[in-house]
Amino acid sequence: MTKPVQQNEPIVTHMYSADPSAHVFEGKIYIYPSHDLDQEMISNDNGDQYNMEDYHVLSLEEEGSVCVDHGEALHLKDVPWAKQQMWAPDAAYKNNTYYLYFPARDHDDIFRIGVATSASPSGPFKPEPDYIPGSFSIDPAVLVDDDGKAYIYFGGLWGGQLEKWQTGTFIGDAEGPDAAAPALGPIAAELSEDMLSFKSEPKELSIVDGNGDPILAGDEERRYFEGPWVHKYNGYYYLSYSTGTTHTIVYAISKNPLGPYVYQGKILTPVVGWTTHHSIVQFKEKWYLFYHDSSLSGGADNKRCVKFTELKYGDDGTIQTIHPYKDAIV
Ligand code: FUB
C-alpha cells in the first residue's frame, strides 16, 4: 500500500482485514487485525464464514501516513492446539516483550485463547504450545494498567460460544438467558506477571443501567454481545463492546477495572456488514476509534476492511457518537 491513509478509508486494500486492536508502541500506531480471506463462504449464526488462518501486523507512523503491512506474524499451522478460525486478536507490552492474544477453535471445536510472544511489536510471534489454561470463547482484549497489573477481557455470544459456559464447563447445546434475565457479560481476569496465564479465576463482568439494575438479555440495544475493549480516560475505565444483533458499539464506565460498569451510550452507529468491532487508542493529542466495515468487498460478511476515525469526549467524559457515513456515499 503506497497511498497515505485518511480517516474513514480502508487502511489497507491489498487484503481484507477486520477486528482492529490498535496500540501505540515505539512511537507508532500498531494495528493487530484479523485477516479475512478472499473466499466465498456461506454466512450463518455460528460464524463459519470467518475462517481466518493467520495474522498480519499493520502500522501507521501517524494519521495521514502510508499503512505498512509487516507481513505474516503468526499462522494457524504453527499453533499446535488450534484447529481453525483465528478470530479477533489483541496485543500487549510488558516485561520487555510483546504478547499477541488470539482465539481459535481447538481440536474439539471449542474456542480457546492462546498467547504468542515476540521481541518486536511487528512480530513474528512464537506461540505457547497450549492455550491459556481455563480460557474459553473469543475476542481477547488486554489492558496493562498504570500500576503494571494486566487484565484480559473476552467473550462473545453465538459463534463465540459464551452461552455454552454458563455452568463453568462447556455445554454444547446450552442457550442464552431468557429475555427478562440479566444478559451475559464479558469475562475478565487478571493476568499473571509473565502474561501467559490467568492470575485470578475468570469472572463475568456486570453491566448495569443508571439505576444499578442489570442490563437484560432482551435489551439488544444495550446488552453485551462480543468485542470488548477497555481503555482509561480521566481515571475511569471505559468498557466498550458490540451489541451484535443491533450492530452498534456502545460503552459503560467504572472506577474499577473489574466493574461493575454503568452503561453510558453509543460510540459507533451501524456500519456496512453484520459485524462491528473496534478499539480505542490515544496517539499524541488525539483519540482514535479503529473499526471495520464491509465496504471494500461490497458488503460480504467475511471480507471486511479496517478504518479509523477521530473519537471525541465531551467535557463530562461522555463519548460523542460517531456516524461513520454522515457525509459520505458508501
Ligand atoms: O472476525 C470474527 C468475529 O467477527 C470476531 O471475533 C467478532 O468480534 C466479529 O467481528
Coordinates of C-alpha atoms in Angstrom, one line a residue, residues 42-317:
I42 CA -21.9 -19.4 3.5
S43 CA -22.8 -17.0 6.3
N44 CA -24.5 -18.5 9.3
D45 CA -25.1 -17.6 13.0
N46 CA -22.2 -19.9 14.0
G47 CA -19.7 -17.6 12.2
D48 CA -18.4 -20.4 10.0
Q49 CA -17.8 -17.7 7.3
Y50 CA -15.0 -16.2 9.4
N51 CA -12.5 -18.9 8.5
M52 CA -9.2 -17.0 9.1
E53 CA -5.8 -18.6 9.3
D54 CA -3.2 -16.0 10.1
Y55 CA -2.4 -12.6 11.4
H56 CA -0.6 -9.7 9.8
V57 CA 0.5 -6.7 11.9
L58 CA 0.0 -3.2 10.4
S59 CA 1.4 0.1 11.4
L60 CA 0.9 3.8 10.9
E61 CA 3.5 6.4 11.6
E62 CA 0.7 8.9 12.1
E63 CA -2.6 10.0 10.8
G64 CA -2.3 10.5 7.0
S65 CA 0.8 8.3 6.6
V66 CA 1.0 5.1 4.5
C67 CA -0.1 2.0 6.3
V68 CA 2.7 -0.6 6.5
D69 CA 1.9 -4.4 6.4
H70 CA 4.7 -6.1 8.3
G71 CA 3.7 -9.5 6.8
E72 CA 2.5 -12.7 8.4
A73 CA 3.1 -12.6 12.1
L74 CA 1.6 -15.9 13.1
H75 CA -0.1 -18.8 11.2
L76 CA -2.5 -21.4 12.3
K77 CA -0.2 -24.2 11.2
D78 CA 2.3 -23.1 13.9
V79 CA -0.1 -23.3 16.8
P80 CA -0.3 -26.9 18.0
W81 CA -3.5 -26.7 19.9
A82 CA -5.5 -24.7 17.3
K83 CA -7.6 -26.3 14.5
Q84 CA -9.3 -23.3 12.8
Q85 CA -10.7 -19.8 12.9
M86 CA -8.2 -17.4 14.1
W87 CA -10.6 -14.6 15.1
A88 CA -10.1 -11.2 16.7
P89 CA -6.7 -10.7 18.4
D90 CA -5.1 -8.2 20.7
A91 CA -1.6 -7.3 21.7
A92 CA 0.1 -6.0 24.9
Y93 CA 3.6 -5.0 26.0
K94 CA 5.2 -5.9 29.3
N95 CA 8.4 -7.5 30.6
N96 CA 10.2 -6.1 27.5
T97 CA 8.1 -8.5 25.4
Y98 CA 5.2 -8.1 23.0
Y99 CA 2.3 -10.5 23.6
L100 CA -0.3 -11.5 20.9
Y101 CA -3.5 -12.9 22.3
F102 CA -5.8 -14.7 19.9
P103 CA -8.8 -17.0 19.9
A104 CA -9.1 -20.2 17.8
R105 CA -11.1 -23.4 17.9
D106 CA -9.2 -26.3 19.4
H107 CA -9.3 -29.8 18.1
D108 CA -12.6 -30.4 19.9
D109 CA -14.0 -27.3 18.1
I110 CA -14.1 -25.3 21.4
F111 CA -12.9 -21.7 21.2
R112 CA -9.9 -21.1 23.4
I113 CA -7.5 -18.2 23.8
G114 CA -3.8 -18.5 23.0
V115 CA -0.8 -16.3 23.5
A116 CA 2.3 -15.8 21.4
T117 CA 5.4 -13.7 22.1
S118 CA 7.9 -11.5 20.2
A119 CA 10.7 -9.1 20.9
S120 CA 9.2 -6.7 18.3
P121 CA 5.7 -5.2 18.0
S122 CA 5.5 -6.4 14.4
G123 CA 6.4 -10.0 15.2
P124 CA 6.8 -12.7 14.1
F125 CA 5.2 -14.1 17.2
K126 CA 6.1 -17.5 18.8
P127 CA 3.0 -19.3 20.2
E128 CA 2.9 -21.0 23.5
P129 CA 2.4 -24.8 23.0
D130 CA -1.0 -24.8 24.6
Y131 CA -3.9 -22.4 25.0
I132 CA -4.2 -20.3 28.3
P133 CA -5.4 -22.8 30.9
G134 CA -9.0 -22.1 31.7
S135 CA -9.6 -19.9 28.7
F136 CA -12.7 -20.1 26.5
S137 CA -14.7 -18.1 24.0
I138 CA -13.3 -15.3 21.8
D139 CA -12.2 -11.7 21.3
P140 CA -9.4 -11.2 23.9
A141 CA -8.6 -7.6 24.8
V142 CA -5.8 -6.8 27.3
L143 CA -5.3 -3.7 29.4
V144 CA -2.0 -3.1 31.1
D145 CA -2.9 -0.7 33.8
D146 CA -0.8 2.2 35.1
D147 CA 0.2 0.2 38.1
G148 CA 1.6 -2.6 35.9
K149 CA -1.3 -5.0 36.5
A150 CA -2.7 -6.6 33.4
Y151 CA -6.3 -7.6 32.8
I152 CA -7.7 -9.7 30.0
Y153 CA -11.4 -9.3 28.8
F154 CA -13.0 -11.7 26.4
G155 CA -16.2 -13.5 25.3
G156 CA -18.7 -13.5 22.5
L157 CA -22.3 -14.8 22.0
W158 CA -23.4 -17.2 19.2
G159 CA -20.4 -18.4 17.3
G160 CA -18.2 -17.2 20.1
Q161 CA -19.8 -19.9 22.4
L162 CA -20.1 -17.7 25.5
E163 CA -23.6 -19.1 26.2
K164 CA -22.2 -22.6 26.5
W165 CA -20.0 -21.8 29.6
Q166 CA -22.7 -20.6 32.0
T167 CA -22.2 -23.5 34.3
G168 CA -18.4 -23.2 34.2
T169 CA -18.0 -26.2 31.9
F170 CA -18.7 -26.4 28.2
I171 CA -22.3 -27.5 27.4
G172 CA -22.6 -27.8 23.7
D173 CA -26.4 -27.2 23.4
A174 CA -26.7 -24.5 26.1
E175 CA -28.9 -21.5 25.2
G176 CA -28.5 -17.9 26.4
P177 CA -30.6 -16.5 29.3
D178 CA -34.3 -15.6 28.8
A179 CA -35.0 -12.1 27.6
A180 CA -36.1 -10.9 31.1
A181 CA -33.0 -12.3 32.8
P182 CA -29.7 -10.4 33.2
A183 CA -27.6 -10.5 30.0
L184 CA -24.4 -12.4 29.9
G185 CA -21.4 -10.1 30.4
P186 CA -17.9 -10.3 29.1
I187 CA -15.4 -12.3 31.1
A188 CA -12.4 -10.7 32.8
A189 CA -9.3 -12.0 34.7
E190 CA -6.1 -10.5 35.9
L191 CA -3.1 -11.9 34.1
S192 CA -0.1 -13.4 35.8
E193 CA 3.2 -11.5 35.9
D194 CA 4.5 -13.4 32.9
M195 CA 1.3 -12.6 31.0
L196 CA 0.9 -16.3 30.0
S197 CA -1.8 -17.4 32.4
F198 CA -4.8 -16.2 34.5
K199 CA -3.7 -15.0 37.9
S200 CA -7.3 -14.8 39.1
E201 CA -10.2 -17.0 38.1
P202 CA -12.1 -15.5 35.1
K203 CA -15.3 -13.8 36.3
E204 CA -18.3 -12.3 34.4
L205 CA -18.4 -8.5 34.4
S206 CA -21.6 -6.9 35.5
I207 CA -23.0 -4.1 33.2
V208 CA -25.8 -2.1 34.9
D209 CA -28.0 0.8 33.9
G210 CA -28.1 4.2 35.7
N211 CA -30.3 2.7 38.5
G212 CA -27.9 -0.1 39.2
D213 CA -30.1 -2.7 37.6
P214 CA -28.5 -5.3 35.3
I215 CA -28.9 -4.8 31.5
L216 CA -31.3 -7.6 30.5
A217 CA -30.7 -10.2 27.8
G218 CA -33.7 -9.0 25.8
D219 CA -32.3 -5.4 25.7
E220 CA -30.5 -5.9 22.4
E221 CA -29.7 -2.2 22.0
R222 CA -27.5 -2.3 25.1
R223 CA -26.6 -5.8 26.1
Y224 CA -23.1 -7.2 25.6
F225 CA -22.6 -9.4 22.5
E226 CA -18.8 -9.5 21.7
G227 CA -15.7 -7.5 21.1
P228 CA -14.8 -6.0 24.5
W229 CA -12.3 -3.2 24.7
V230 CA -11.2 -1.4 27.9
H231 CA -9.3 1.9 28.0
K232 CA -8.8 4.6 30.6
Y233 CA -9.8 8.2 30.5
N234 CA -9.7 10.7 33.4
G235 CA -9.4 8.0 36.0
Y236 CA -12.4 5.9 34.7
Y237 CA -12.3 2.5 32.9
Y238 CA -14.3 2.6 29.7
L239 CA -15.6 -0.8 28.6
S240 CA -16.8 -0.7 25.0
Y241 CA -18.3 -3.5 23.0
S242 CA -20.5 -4.6 20.1
T243 CA -24.2 -5.2 20.7
G244 CA -24.2 -7.8 17.8
T245 CA -27.8 -8.1 16.6
T246 CA -28.3 -4.3 16.8
H247 CA -24.8 -3.7 15.2
T248 CA -23.7 -0.8 17.5
I249 CA -20.6 -0.1 19.5
V250 CA -21.6 1.1 23.0
Y251 CA -19.8 1.8 26.3
A252 CA -20.1 1.6 30.1
I253 CA -17.8 3.1 32.7
S254 CA -16.4 2.1 36.1
K255 CA -13.9 3.2 38.7
N256 CA -12.7 -0.4 38.9
P257 CA -11.2 -2.5 36.0
L258 CA -13.3 -5.4 37.1
G259 CA -16.5 -3.4 37.3
P260 CA -19.4 -3.1 37.8
Y261 CA -19.7 -1.0 34.7
V262 CA -22.5 1.5 34.3
Y263 CA -24.0 1.8 30.8
Q264 CA -23.5 5.2 29.1
G265 CA -24.4 5.2 25.4
K266 CA -23.4 4.7 21.8
I267 CA -20.0 5.2 20.3
L268 CA -20.5 4.0 16.7
T269 CA -23.7 3.6 14.7
P270 CA -24.1 0.5 12.5
V271 CA -21.6 0.0 9.7
V272 CA -21.9 -1.8 6.3
G273 CA -21.9 -5.6 7.1
W274 CA -23.2 -7.6 10.0
T275 CA -20.3 -7.4 12.5
T276 CA -18.9 -4.3 14.1
H277 CA -15.7 -4.4 16.1
H278 CA -13.4 -1.7 17.4
S279 CA -10.6 -0.4 19.6
I280 CA -9.8 3.0 21.1
V281 CA -6.3 4.5 21.3
Q282 CA -4.7 7.8 22.2
F283 CA -2.0 9.0 19.9
K284 CA -0.3 12.3 20.6
E285 CA -3.1 14.8 21.3
K286 CA -6.0 12.8 19.7
W287 CA -8.1 9.8 20.4
Y288 CA -8.9 7.4 17.6
L289 CA -11.6 4.8 17.1
F290 CA -10.4 1.9 14.9
Y291 CA -13.3 -0.1 13.4
H292 CA -14.2 -2.2 10.4
D293 CA -16.9 -2.4 7.8
S294 CA -17.6 -4.5 4.7
S295 CA -17.5 -1.6 2.2
L296 CA -14.3 -2.7 0.4
S297 CA -15.9 -6.0 -0.6
G298 CA -19.4 -4.6 -1.4
G299 CA -20.9 -6.0 1.8
A300 CA -19.5 -9.5 2.2
D301 CA -19.7 -10.6 5.8
N302 CA -16.4 -12.3 5.8
K303 CA -14.5 -9.7 3.8
R304 CA -14.1 -6.6 5.9
C305 CA -11.7 -3.7 6.0
V306 CA -10.2 -1.8 8.9
K307 CA -10.7 2.0 9.1
F308 CA -10.2 4.7 11.8
T309 CA -11.7 8.0 12.7
E310 CA -11.2 10.5 15.5
L311 CA -13.1 10.0 18.7
K312 CA -14.1 13.0 20.9
Y313 CA -15.1 13.3 24.5
G314 CA -17.5 15.9 26.0
D315 CA -16.3 17.9 29.0
D316 CA -18.2 15.5 31.2
G317 CA -16.3 12.5 29.9

